[in-house]
Amino acid sequence: MVNESKEKVCLIGSGNWGSAIAKIVGRNVTKHDNYDSEVRMWVYEEIVNGQRLTDLINTQHENVKYLPNVKLPENVVAVPDLLQTVEDATLLVFVIPHQFVKGVCEQLKGKLHSDARAISLIKGVDVSKGGIHLISDLIKENLDIDVSVLMGANIASEVAMENFCESTIGCTNMKNGEAFHKALHSPYFRVAIVDDVAGVELCGALKNVIAIGAGIVDGLKMGENTKAAIIRIGIMEMKKFSQTFYKGVKDETYMESCGVADVITTCFGGRNRRVAEAHVVTGKSFETLEKEMLNGQKLQGTLTAKEVNEILKGRNMVNDFPFFTAVYRVCYEGLPAQELVDNI
Amino acid sequence: MVNESKEKVCLIGSGNWGSAIAKIVGRNVTKHDNYDSEVRMWVYEEIVNGQRLTDLINTQHENVKYLPNVKLPENVVAVPDLLQTVEDATLLVFVIPHQFVKGVCEQLKGKLHSDARAISLIKGVDVSKGGIHLISDLIKENLDIDVSVLMGANIASEVAMENFCESTIGCTNMKNGEAFHKALHSPYFRVAIVDDVAGVELCGALKNVIAIGAGIVDGLKMGENTKAAIIRIGIMEMKKFSQTFYKGVKDETYMESCGVADVITTCFGGRNRRVAEAHVVTGKSFETLEKEMLNGQKLQGTLTAKEVNEILKGRNMVNDFPFFTAVYRVCYEGLPAQELVDNI
């Protein structure tokens, strides 16, 4: 029986990031009296080694397919049915690939607890209607609930190993931000809260454009000074872009984990940096390298650079964002990589 | 004959950083009508391959000892005599090792042009009297002139190669900042000006403490998330320290090249990071590793961590700076490196 006054957390998604987060949330809810101790996790059912993935997770307490060798708390329960997952849930953690958000919201419409609030851990933006739309706005518009976001320097495999890191919740309603903070913060996963959804969420998307720039200067072997300059200029344009097109984006957000820290991890590791470096070294197109190097995955940085450029063109602001524009031109207009820094 | 209304730049120092800067200044002064085209550079005389270093520089236009294979403009003139170097100079660029600053100032006292102003490119702080003293203050107090500073992600060899980078001038008098900007800014060495001497200058010293922390987590192989978190936390404590102990330190300074960019280069390259990593991997003391790895050079990060700790202890503020304190304890009190992140 669910105590009506308790918060009940569920996870919508169970990939490697979702499973790493499930480990944290599963532990946290047992520490707070006013949190229901069961955490349901929606798993898109599939057969793994002849068994249902949900059965495997619920008996072995391990997501053997997407986060192998990491034990999940036993109070995390894999559920194949979406509506059963969200039943009685007051705190919904969205951690699915962004292309599935709309379909999931369609199914959830009108089916949520009256006190339901959401947090999106989905990095990236929705570009399906043209222009950039925040995933948090997509969820909010479809479900008519308050939506916070969580972003940061959080490579899932390292979080699963319990290596110390930080993360940032962006919220509009501080009480909701704090309710999610209780479910997500831990000694090894240190979460800060800022009153800024758009600023935090856009960091998760725009950082990939910066990483393309960083990969280009890596490929050119221009050294540490140049790379640090590119990263700094990229952060400044990310901030300017967000503050130009969204209200209430705070300067301080960029000094949080979602800002400077996530940009650093993305510019020193990650596939956007890697493919951009290969573009310079091999001379192959981004399209070709995407196919050769990414095993079916899409390169977020080039796509985001394109969407950003369309917005800037539409507002006649291309020259106000020379770095974003130069990255776009290297990706799509054949600007030689060597000319990147001359254009910023 | 010196035109009295013209600015005349001289360089006090001619190591690899001084020589890289001489290349920039030498070119820049010829582009501005109100700058004298001669740039004197003080060279501590020594014999190289049987010849005077000053003669070698003035005939070959190359600092064959400290920045070989890089041509200097012919209007840069090496001068072995300090007073002759500063004769008629209105803009003095200090770029000598910090331990020589006092001695040089002693010699310059009362000998400068009435309109002389200085800029310090010297990274580090003076700790000779106990406590932390800015090099810019040391120059100012000794010579009674206005002193700006220049710091940034500026590895000298890369600047000498003309690889694109950025730098930051911190000044109290904007006119003086702009006078130095004309001498120092170039398309490949992009200089910003901020109205904040102490904030900019302290970045150049405190970044080395952050690099010790970064090297420790590198040694522990804690991954990218942890390293990014350490860098972010380090920047925040650097800012807090500077704002606690100096007036007028600006938030924006930390998003300039002297802040986030220089911290990145120092935490991914540089000897402080390298020695700290070796400390964790080999278990040897910092003192031993300094001797083994640095060929007579001193490790700035550990020294600065000690000075910072003494200041914090004196004010009973050790717990307000958990990262700086943990780095100090790993360096000097045998705190196991593994416990660094538990203490921040």
XYZ file of C-alpha atoms in Angstrom:
688
model
C 0.000 0.000 0.000
C 1.361 3.354 -0.963
C 1.383 5.963 1.743
C -0.273 8.963 0.103
C 2.020 11.488 1.747
C 5.194 9.779 0.555
C 7.202 10.605 -2.508
C 7.467 7.702 -4.908
C 10.242 7.768 -7.486
C 10.182 5.908 -10.777
C 12.675 5.749 -13.605
C 11.560 5.968 -17.199
C 14.494 4.385 -18.956
C 17.061 1.708 -18.180
C 20.068 2.150 -20.442
C 23.541 2.477 -18.954
C 22.883 5.991 -17.630
C 19.448 5.033 -16.317
C 20.856 1.959 -14.597
C 23.720 3.928 -13.000
C 21.132 6.383 -11.699
C 18.877 3.522 -10.508
C 21.702 2.353 -8.268
C 21.860 5.780 -6.604
C 18.108 6.353 -6.366
C 17.467 2.838 -5.041
C 19.835 3.455 -2.142
C 18.694 7.014 -1.461
C 14.972 6.348 -1.129
C 15.577 3.920 1.752
C 17.324 6.688 3.685
C 14.388 9.090 3.727
C 11.250 8.265 5.719
C 9.024 10.185 3.366
C 10.138 8.267 0.259
C 8.528 5.007 -0.757
C 11.239 2.351 -0.762
C 10.239 0.775 -4.058
C 11.715 2.290 -7.241
C 10.127 1.046 -10.436
C 12.251 1.230 -13.561
C 10.665 1.013 -16.977
C 12.510 -1.486 -19.167
C 11.724 -1.833 -22.836
C 11.330 -5.591 -22.834
C 13.757 -7.661 -24.823
C 15.069 -11.203 -24.730
C 18.664 -11.607 -23.562
C 20.188 -15.078 -23.666
C 16.730 -16.574 -23.931
C 15.346 -14.725 -20.896
C 13.331 -11.561 -20.438
C 15.562 -8.618 -19.526
C 13.112 -7.567 -16.775
C 13.297 -11.050 -15.233
C 17.075 -10.984 -15.400
C 17.208 -7.595 -13.693
C 14.700 -8.606 -11.020
C 16.430 -11.893 -10.166
C 20.087 -10.986 -10.682
C 19.715 -7.300 -9.676
C 21.907 -6.317 -12.538
C 21.165 -4.854 -15.947
C 23.157 -7.558 -17.700
C 22.703 -5.940 -21.098
C 23.272 -2.229 -20.542
C 25.278 -2.010 -17.315
C 26.839 -5.420 -16.710
C 28.820 -6.202 -13.552
C 27.139 -3.509 -11.486
C 24.713 -4.645 -8.800
C 21.507 -2.693 -8.413
C 19.722 -2.356 -5.071
C 16.973 -4.965 -4.668
C 14.306 -2.296 -4.230
C 14.811 -1.283 -7.868
C 12.142 -3.234 -9.743
C 12.234 -3.594 -13.515
C 8.774 -3.181 -15.040
C 8.026 -3.808 -18.731
C 4.776 -1.845 -18.692
C 5.108 1.920 -18.853
C 1.837 2.777 -17.129
C 2.491 0.288 -14.348
C 5.886 1.937 -13.864
C 4.458 5.380 -13.238
C 1.502 4.204 -11.099
C 1.415 6.294 -7.911
C 4.778 7.860 -8.800
C 5.220 11.476 -7.756
C 8.800 11.902 -8.998
C 9.456 10.766 -12.554
C 13.045 10.492 -13.775
C 13.198 10.607 -17.580
C 16.343 8.911 -18.866
C 15.482 7.603 -22.337
C 16.962 8.491 -25.735
C 15.474 11.811 -26.809
C 13.768 10.408 -29.903
C 11.454 8.357 -27.654
C 10.280 11.227 -25.453
C 7.237 12.199 -27.499
C 5.925 8.650 -27.844
C 6.374 8.001 -24.132
C 4.599 11.242 -23.222
C 1.693 10.324 -25.512
C 1.193 7.140 -23.514
C 1.512 8.893 -20.164
C -0.919 11.718 -20.891
C -3.673 11.818 -18.288
C -2.285 8.771 -16.480
C -0.020 10.410 -13.911
C -0.429 10.948 -10.175
C -1.935 14.368 -9.422
C 1.286 15.421 -7.685
C 3.622 14.117 -10.371
C 6.723 16.127 -11.223
C 9.500 15.166 -13.605
C 13.218 15.552 -14.071
C 14.930 15.036 -17.400
C 18.394 13.497 -17.532
C 18.262 13.500 -21.312
C 21.153 15.334 -22.946
C 20.429 16.952 -26.255
C 17.585 18.975 -27.676
C 14.536 18.209 -29.770
C 14.926 19.482 -33.308
C 12.063 17.602 -34.909
C 9.896 20.653 -35.581
C 12.823 22.773 -36.739
C 14.598 25.049 -34.312
C 15.795 24.013 -30.885
C 13.290 22.831 -28.314
C 14.248 21.822 -24.811
C 13.384 18.244 -23.901
C 12.125 19.578 -20.573
C 9.674 21.825 -22.438
C 8.546 18.904 -24.569
C 7.723 16.878 -21.450
C 6.126 19.866 -19.744
C 3.927 20.717 -22.729
C 2.822 17.132 -23.249
C 2.161 16.225 -19.620
C 1.412 19.603 -18.052
C 3.723 18.983 -15.091
C 6.734 20.804 -13.656
C 9.997 19.573 -15.162
C 13.508 19.963 -13.751
C 16.714 18.781 -15.439
C 19.963 17.164 -14.316
C 23.181 17.592 -16.296
C 26.884 17.387 -15.460
C 30.243 15.735 -16.061
C 28.718 12.284 -15.658
C 30.129 9.517 -17.823
C 27.742 6.682 -16.862
C 30.323 3.915 -16.464
C 32.331 6.047 -14.025
C 29.229 6.953 -12.012
C 28.350 3.247 -11.839
C 31.827 2.585 -10.394
C 31.090 5.163 -7.687
C 33.991 7.384 -8.716
C 33.466 10.831 -7.232
C 31.738 13.343 -9.470
C 29.348 16.274 -9.442
C 26.114 17.071 -11.187
C 23.694 19.990 -11.487
C 19.917 20.121 -11.101
C 18.255 23.015 -12.879
C 14.726 23.750 -11.673
C 12.110 26.479 -11.664
C 10.429 25.257 -8.499
C 13.014 24.915 -5.746
C 10.860 22.493 -3.722
C 10.713 20.133 -6.667
C 14.434 20.544 -7.218
C 15.009 19.579 -3.587
C 12.689 16.568 -3.803
C 14.741 15.245 -6.723
C 17.976 16.196 -4.956
C 17.091 13.833 -2.090
C 16.623 11.003 -4.574
C 19.765 11.720 -6.611
C 22.483 13.234 -4.417
C 25.018 10.926 -2.788
C 28.519 11.283 -1.334
C 30.073 10.124 -4.610
C 27.476 11.820 -6.857
C 27.353 15.337 -5.518
C 24.396 17.311 -6.829
C 24.005 21.099 -6.725
C 20.732 22.900 -7.435
C 20.409 26.032 -9.532
C 17.298 27.982 -10.356
C 17.833 27.759 -14.123
C 16.373 24.982 -16.279
C 17.223 26.316 -19.738
C 20.822 27.252 -18.890
C 21.553 23.835 -17.400
C 19.773 21.891 -20.140
C 21.366 23.795 -23.027
C 24.831 23.042 -21.629
C 24.064 19.361 -22.209
C 23.466 20.014 -25.906
C 25.781 22.899 -26.825
C 28.851 21.328 -25.192
C 28.950 18.922 -28.142
C 29.495 21.826 -30.544
C 32.439 22.964 -28.410
C 33.805 19.406 -28.519
C 33.789 19.500 -32.327
C 35.948 22.646 -32.129
C 38.240 21.003 -29.582
C 38.612 17.914 -31.770
C 39.501 20.111 -34.741
C 42.369 21.824 -32.896
C 43.485 18.433 -31.571
C 43.637 17.229 -35.166
C 45.632 20.313 -36.152
C 48.048 19.650 -33.253
C 47.883 23.287 -32.243
C 48.805 22.593 -28.628
C 47.395 23.179 -25.182
C 47.076 26.973 -25.326
C 44.862 26.851 -28.400
C 42.703 24.068 -27.046
C 42.149 25.886 -23.752
C 41.258 29.059 -25.691
C 38.769 27.163 -27.858
C 37.132 25.654 -24.769
C 36.902 29.051 -23.069
C 35.513 30.793 -26.152
C 33.065 27.925 -26.583
C 31.765 28.285 -23.028
C 31.333 32.035 -23.533
C 29.329 31.523 -26.747
C 27.253 28.778 -25.119
C 26.389 31.210 -22.347
C 25.671 34.062 -24.756
C 23.467 31.837 -26.923
C 21.434 30.607 -23.965
C 21.073 34.094 -22.501
C 20.054 35.507 -25.895
C 17.319 32.982 -26.591
C 16.054 31.992 -23.123
C 14.977 34.021 -20.124
C 16.502 33.668 -16.687
C 19.727 31.932 -17.705
C 22.250 32.663 -14.956
C 25.952 33.475 -15.251
C 26.709 31.161 -12.318
C 25.324 28.126 -14.145
C 28.473 27.970 -16.277
C 30.673 27.444 -13.239
C 28.577 24.450 -12.167
C 29.282 20.863 -13.157
C 26.874 21.127 -16.128
C 28.995 24.007 -17.466
C 32.754 24.091 -17.210
C 33.152 20.523 -15.892
C 31.009 18.786 -18.501
C 32.628 20.827 -21.274
C 36.050 19.653 -20.065
C 35.106 15.936 -20.059
C 33.468 16.300 -23.462
C 36.434 18.157 -24.971
C 39.026 15.672 -23.692
C 37.005 12.453 -24.169
C 33.853 11.631 -26.065
C 32.943 10.815 -29.638
C 32.352 14.356 -30.907
C 35.941 15.312 -30.150
C 37.231 12.044 -31.548
C 35.390 12.236 -34.874
C 36.324 15.910 -35.371
C 39.986 15.068 -34.792
C 39.700 12.239 -37.330
C 38.105 14.648 -39.824
C 41.215 16.806 -39.712
C 43.709 13.938 -39.690
C 42.100 11.823 -42.442
C 40.363 14.511 -44.505
C 37.207 12.358 -44.587
C 33.781 13.956 -44.227
C 31.935 13.906 -40.912
C 29.216 11.819 -42.591
C 31.688 9.143 -43.633
C 33.430 9.107 -40.269
C 30.092 8.861 -38.455
C 29.414 5.636 -40.347
C 32.934 4.301 -39.911
C 33.513 5.186 -36.280
C 30.186 5.337 -34.474
C 28.559 1.989 -35.161
C 25.153 3.454 -35.960
C 25.214 6.225 -33.366
C 24.643 9.815 -34.455
C 27.059 12.646 -33.919
C 25.247 15.172 -31.731
C 27.757 17.996 -32.148
C 27.408 18.433 -35.903
C 23.592 18.197 -35.749
C 23.450 20.742 -32.949
C 25.872 23.045 -34.802
C 23.467 22.957 -37.743
C 20.394 23.757 -35.649
C 22.239 26.549 -33.871
C 23.297 27.973 -37.209
C 19.733 27.948 -38.550
C 18.541 29.872 -35.532
C 21.377 32.386 -35.883
C 20.761 32.811 -39.606
C 17.057 33.376 -38.964
C 17.895 36.196 -36.572
C 20.764 37.625 -38.611
C 23.152 36.876 -35.730
C 25.712 34.633 -37.397
C 28.516 37.155 -36.841
C 27.729 37.457 -33.157
C 28.679 33.804 -32.650
C 31.905 33.407 -34.629
C 32.951 30.154 -32.938
C 29.634 28.324 -33.427
C 29.549 29.647 -36.974
C 33.095 28.518 -37.767
C 32.387 25.026 -36.397
C 29.261 24.857 -38.547
C 31.199 25.942 -41.616
C 33.906 23.317 -41.079
C 31.210 20.638 -40.688
C 28.893 21.666 -43.537
C 30.481 24.208 -45.859
C 33.958 22.847 -46.366
C 35.752 25.575 -44.424
C 39.291 24.207 -44.017
C 39.922 23.242 -40.402
C 43.066 25.408 -40.455
C 40.846 28.460 -40.807
C 38.776 27.754 -37.690
C 40.817 29.985 -35.418
C 41.103 32.764 -37.995
C 37.325 32.973 -37.940
C 36.724 33.282 -34.224
C 66.437 60.682 -30.182
C 63.452 59.689 -28.171
C 60.258 61.530 -28.927
C 59.036 62.613 -25.513
C 55.377 61.984 -26.308
C 55.939 58.421 -27.474
C 55.560 55.284 -25.439
C 58.779 53.295 -25.186
C 58.546 49.651 -24.199
C 61.335 47.664 -22.594
C 61.509 44.067 -21.437
C 63.094 43.177 -18.141
C 63.904 39.550 -18.684
C 64.810 37.327 -21.627
C 64.047 33.708 -20.778
C 61.838 31.647 -23.040
C 58.673 33.497 -22.007
C 60.385 36.885 -22.235
C 61.759 36.060 -25.668
C 58.374 34.833 -26.956
C 56.873 38.104 -25.728
C 59.735 40.111 -27.277
C 58.756 38.710 -30.648
C 55.214 40.044 -30.228
C 56.161 43.406 -28.728
C 58.870 44.008 -31.312
C 56.335 43.657 -34.113
C 53.566 45.595 -32.392
C 55.505 48.751 -31.595
C 56.223 49.326 -35.283
C 52.490 49.346 -36.000
C 51.649 52.240 -33.713
C 52.868 55.753 -34.486
C 53.016 56.729 -30.851
C 55.319 53.856 -29.872
C 59.074 54.078 -30.175
C 60.225 51.367 -32.553
C 63.153 50.208 -30.438
C 62.467 47.586 -27.760
C 65.333 47.047 -25.364
C 65.457 43.670 -23.650
C 67.536 43.190 -20.527
C 69.666 40.069 -20.813
C 71.609 38.757 -17.843
C 74.923 38.420 -19.628
C 76.424 34.986 -20.051
C 78.826 33.308 -22.433
C 77.326 30.862 -24.900
C 79.675 28.923 -27.191
C 82.414 31.431 -26.436
C 80.291 34.466 -27.315
C 78.279 36.952 -25.297
C 74.568 36.092 -25.318
C 73.675 39.742 -25.991
C 75.945 39.779 -29.046
C 74.442 36.543 -30.294
C 70.918 37.916 -29.928
C 71.802 41.220 -31.583
C 73.536 39.630 -34.560
C 71.495 36.475 -35.070
C 68.196 37.959 -33.817
C 67.523 34.790 -31.924
C 67.820 33.894 -28.248
C 69.932 30.847 -29.027
C 70.018 29.746 -25.413
C 66.451 30.211 -24.136
C 64.288 30.232 -27.268
C 66.306 28.658 -30.071
C 65.010 28.503 -33.645
C 62.664 31.459 -33.214
C 63.597 34.688 -34.979
C 63.132 37.930 -33.072
C 62.342 41.210 -34.819
C 65.486 43.258 -35.439
C 64.147 46.179 -33.419
C 64.442 44.054 -30.280
C 67.839 44.965 -28.838
C 69.509 42.868 -26.159
C 71.106 45.035 -23.474
C 73.260 43.628 -20.684
C 72.929 46.712 -18.493
C 69.707 47.010 -16.539
C 69.679 50.809 -16.221
C 70.481 51.275 -19.880
C 67.550 48.963 -20.674
C 65.018 51.103 -18.835
C 66.401 54.449 -19.982
C 63.493 56.552 -21.313
C 61.178 53.558 -21.094
C 57.554 54.340 -20.210
C 56.219 50.793 -20.370
C 58.221 48.193 -18.441
C 57.452 44.511 -18.984
C 58.686 42.417 -16.055
C 59.320 38.842 -17.093
C 62.052 37.526 -14.797
C 61.982 34.665 -12.267
C 60.170 35.953 -9.172
C 63.158 35.519 -6.874
C 65.009 38.265 -8.798
C 62.258 40.892 -8.565
C 63.430 42.526 -5.351
C 67.040 42.827 -6.435
C 66.058 44.287 -9.782
C 63.710 46.796 -8.159
C 66.507 47.882 -5.786
C 68.632 48.802 -8.773
C 65.789 50.577 -10.574
C 64.681 52.721 -7.651
C 64.731 56.419 -8.600
C 66.071 55.655 -12.075
C 62.841 55.370 -14.045
C 61.168 57.739 -16.504
C 58.625 59.967 -14.761
C 55.800 58.371 -16.761
C 56.975 54.794 -16.225
C 54.339 52.096 -15.685
C 54.899 48.381 -15.389
C 53.238 45.085 -16.225
C 54.214 41.842 -14.552
C 54.156 38.607 -16.536
C 55.605 36.748 -13.575
C 53.531 33.791 -12.433
C 53.690 32.954 -8.763
C 53.658 34.940 -5.573
C 56.286 36.297 -3.226
C 56.397 34.340 0.005
C 59.708 35.593 1.321
C 58.262 37.566 4.250
C 55.763 34.843 5.125
C 52.250 35.040 3.792
C 51.358 35.655 0.190
C 52.405 38.889 -1.485
C 51.555 39.730 -5.060
C 54.563 40.319 -7.297
C 52.720 43.333 -8.702
C 52.510 44.802 -5.189
C 56.195 44.128 -4.639
C 57.067 46.084 -7.779
C 54.591 48.830 -6.952
C 55.854 49.282 -3.399
C 59.505 49.298 -4.453
C 59.203 51.580 -7.458
C 56.079 53.601 -6.650
C 54.582 53.101 -10.099
C 51.315 51.648 -11.391
C 51.584 47.912 -12.094
C 49.321 45.779 -14.278
C 49.639 42.012 -14.788
C 49.272 39.592 -17.701
C 48.352 35.942 -17.146
C 46.723 33.248 -19.263
C 46.983 29.848 -20.910
C 50.341 30.732 -22.441
C 52.880 27.943 -22.723
C 55.869 29.935 -24.047
C 56.987 27.504 -26.746
C 53.498 27.469 -28.260
C 53.246 31.259 -28.195
C 56.631 31.444 -29.912
C 55.262 29.161 -32.664
C 52.393 31.642 -33.145
C 49.747 29.061 -32.292
C 46.518 30.866 -31.451
C 45.949 31.585 -27.765
C 44.439 34.106 -25.393
C 45.722 36.064 -22.427
C 44.360 38.428 -19.790
C 45.632 41.818 -18.621
C 44.527 42.775 -15.126
C 44.881 46.484 -14.365
C 43.656 49.150 -11.997
C 44.211 52.012 -14.436
C 42.422 51.208 -17.699
C 44.571 53.645 -19.707
C 47.701 51.835 -18.611
C 46.041 48.486 -19.363
C 45.287 49.736 -22.864
C 48.824 51.045 -23.384
C 50.186 47.579 -22.599
C 47.439 45.953 -24.670
C 48.717 47.789 -27.771
C 52.176 46.388 -27.145
C 51.068 42.834 -26.393
C 47.889 41.955 -28.292
C 48.206 40.283 -31.691
C 45.951 38.160 -33.930
C 47.500 34.956 -32.574
C 47.956 36.262 -28.991
C 44.559 37.669 -28.160
C 44.607 39.798 -25.039
C 41.550 40.831 -23.002
C 41.628 43.521 -20.308
C 39.909 43.233 -16.944
C 39.811 45.753 -14.154
C 41.189 43.304 -11.569
C 44.902 42.928 -10.809
C 44.714 40.652 -7.763
C 42.169 38.230 -9.247
C 44.183 37.811 -12.445
C 47.537 37.549 -10.686
C 46.385 35.042 -8.061
C 45.100 32.739 -10.814
C 48.700 32.430 -11.997
C 49.778 31.119 -8.583
C 46.769 29.207 -7.244
C 46.234 27.214 -10.456
C 49.298 25.193 -9.474
C 47.545 23.976 -6.323
C 44.622 22.828 -8.470
C 47.093 21.018 -10.728
C 48.428 19.063 -7.744
C 44.869 17.903 -7.058
C 44.368 17.024 -10.725
C 47.615 15.037 -10.769
C 46.516 13.128 -7.682
C 43.243 11.975 -9.265
C 45.142 11.160 -12.460
C 47.423 8.956 -10.376
C 44.416 7.305 -8.754
C 42.915 6.679 -12.219
C 39.564 7.968 -11.051
C 38.449 8.947 -14.537
C 37.254 12.003 -16.371
C 34.243 12.864 -14.193
C 36.370 13.101 -11.071
C 39.068 15.129 -12.746
C 36.548 17.618 -14.136
C 34.967 17.904 -10.673
C 38.365 18.544 -9.065
C 39.134 21.259 -11.614
C 35.752 22.912 -11.077
C 35.999 22.769 -7.291
C 39.550 24.106 -7.524
C 38.452 27.102 -9.597
C 35.684 27.842 -7.098
C 38.102 27.770 -4.147
C 40.623 29.880 -6.035
C 37.920 32.467 -6.607
C 36.714 32.303 -3.015
C 40.260 32.641 -1.679
C 41.007 35.665 -3.833
C 37.701 37.339 -3.015
C 38.186 36.670 0.696
C 41.652 38.167 0.944
C 41.702 40.854 -1.774
C 39.317 43.652 -2.618
C 37.722 44.113 -6.012
C 38.255 40.586 -7.326
C 35.631 40.041 -10.015
C 33.556 36.918 -10.733
C 34.088 37.411 -14.470
C 37.865 37.094 -14.129
C 37.538 33.322 -13.746
C 35.957 32.957 -17.175
C 38.906 34.759 -18.767
C 41.998 33.035 -20.124
C 43.834 33.558 -16.819
C 41.081 31.576 -15.074
C 39.394 28.569 -16.615
C 41.727 28.316 -19.639
C 45.019 28.461 -17.738
C 43.688 26.010 -15.143
C 42.852 23.568 -17.952
C 46.327 23.724 -19.537
C 47.951 23.391 -16.113
C 45.762 20.433 -15.094
C 46.325 18.516 -18.340
C 49.995 19.397 -18.871
C 52.666 20.896 -16.678
C 55.031 19.686 -14.013
C 52.802 20.109 -10.973
C 50.257 17.668 -12.396
C 52.999 15.300 -13.493
C 54.814 15.160 -10.149
C 51.555 14.748 -8.206
C 50.571 11.836 -10.434
C 53.995 10.271 -9.846
C 53.546 10.716 -6.086
C 50.431 8.551 -6.196
C 51.819 5.974 -8.627
C 55.258 5.536 -7.026
C 54.471 6.368 -3.399
C 57.573 8.597 -3.284
C 57.486 11.935 -1.457
C 57.050 15.190 -3.340
C 60.515 16.226 -2.135
C 62.132 13.153 -3.639
C 60.222 13.439 -6.885
C 61.109 17.131 -7.185
C 64.780 16.143 -7.136
C 64.311 13.202 -9.480
C 61.999 14.780 -12.016
C 62.552 18.530 -12.116
C 66.260 18.939 -12.699
C 66.695 21.634 -10.046
C 63.396 23.414 -10.639
C 61.036 23.937 -7.725
C 57.480 22.672 -7.574
C 55.287 25.772 -7.271
C 52.060 23.944 -6.413
C 53.225 22.373 -3.164
C 54.904 25.602 -1.996
C 51.789 27.613 -2.771
C 49.574 25.025 -1.047
C 51.704 25.506 2.062
C 51.497 29.292 1.997
C 47.760 29.157 1.398
C 47.380 26.771 4.321
C 49.328 29.063 6.649
C 47.072 31.960 5.769
C 43.956 29.840 6.297
C 45.224 28.495 9.613
C 46.014 32.016 10.788
C 42.419 33.062 10.095
C 40.851 29.831 11.352
C 39.445 29.207 7.874
C 40.911 25.818 7.032
C 37.465 24.185 6.873
C 36.161 26.818 4.483
C 38.645 25.650 1.844
C 38.405 21.853 1.956
C 40.087 21.275 -1.418
C 43.130 23.488 -0.781
C 43.376 21.949 2.677
C 43.193 18.368 1.403
C 45.883 19.075 -1.212
C 48.088 20.554 1.514
C 47.546 17.522 3.736
C 48.447 15.078 0.939
C 51.628 17.080 0.240
C 52.769 17.723 3.828
C 50.851 15.627 6.350
C 50.788 12.209 4.753
C 47.062 12.198 4.015
C 46.631 9.204 1.689
C 45.844 10.381 -1.830
C 42.793 8.100 -1.826
C 41.258 10.301 0.833
C 41.521 13.533 -1.149
C 37.989 13.380 -2.513
C 36.498 12.289 0.820
C 37.826 15.516 2.276
C 36.422 17.987 -0.206
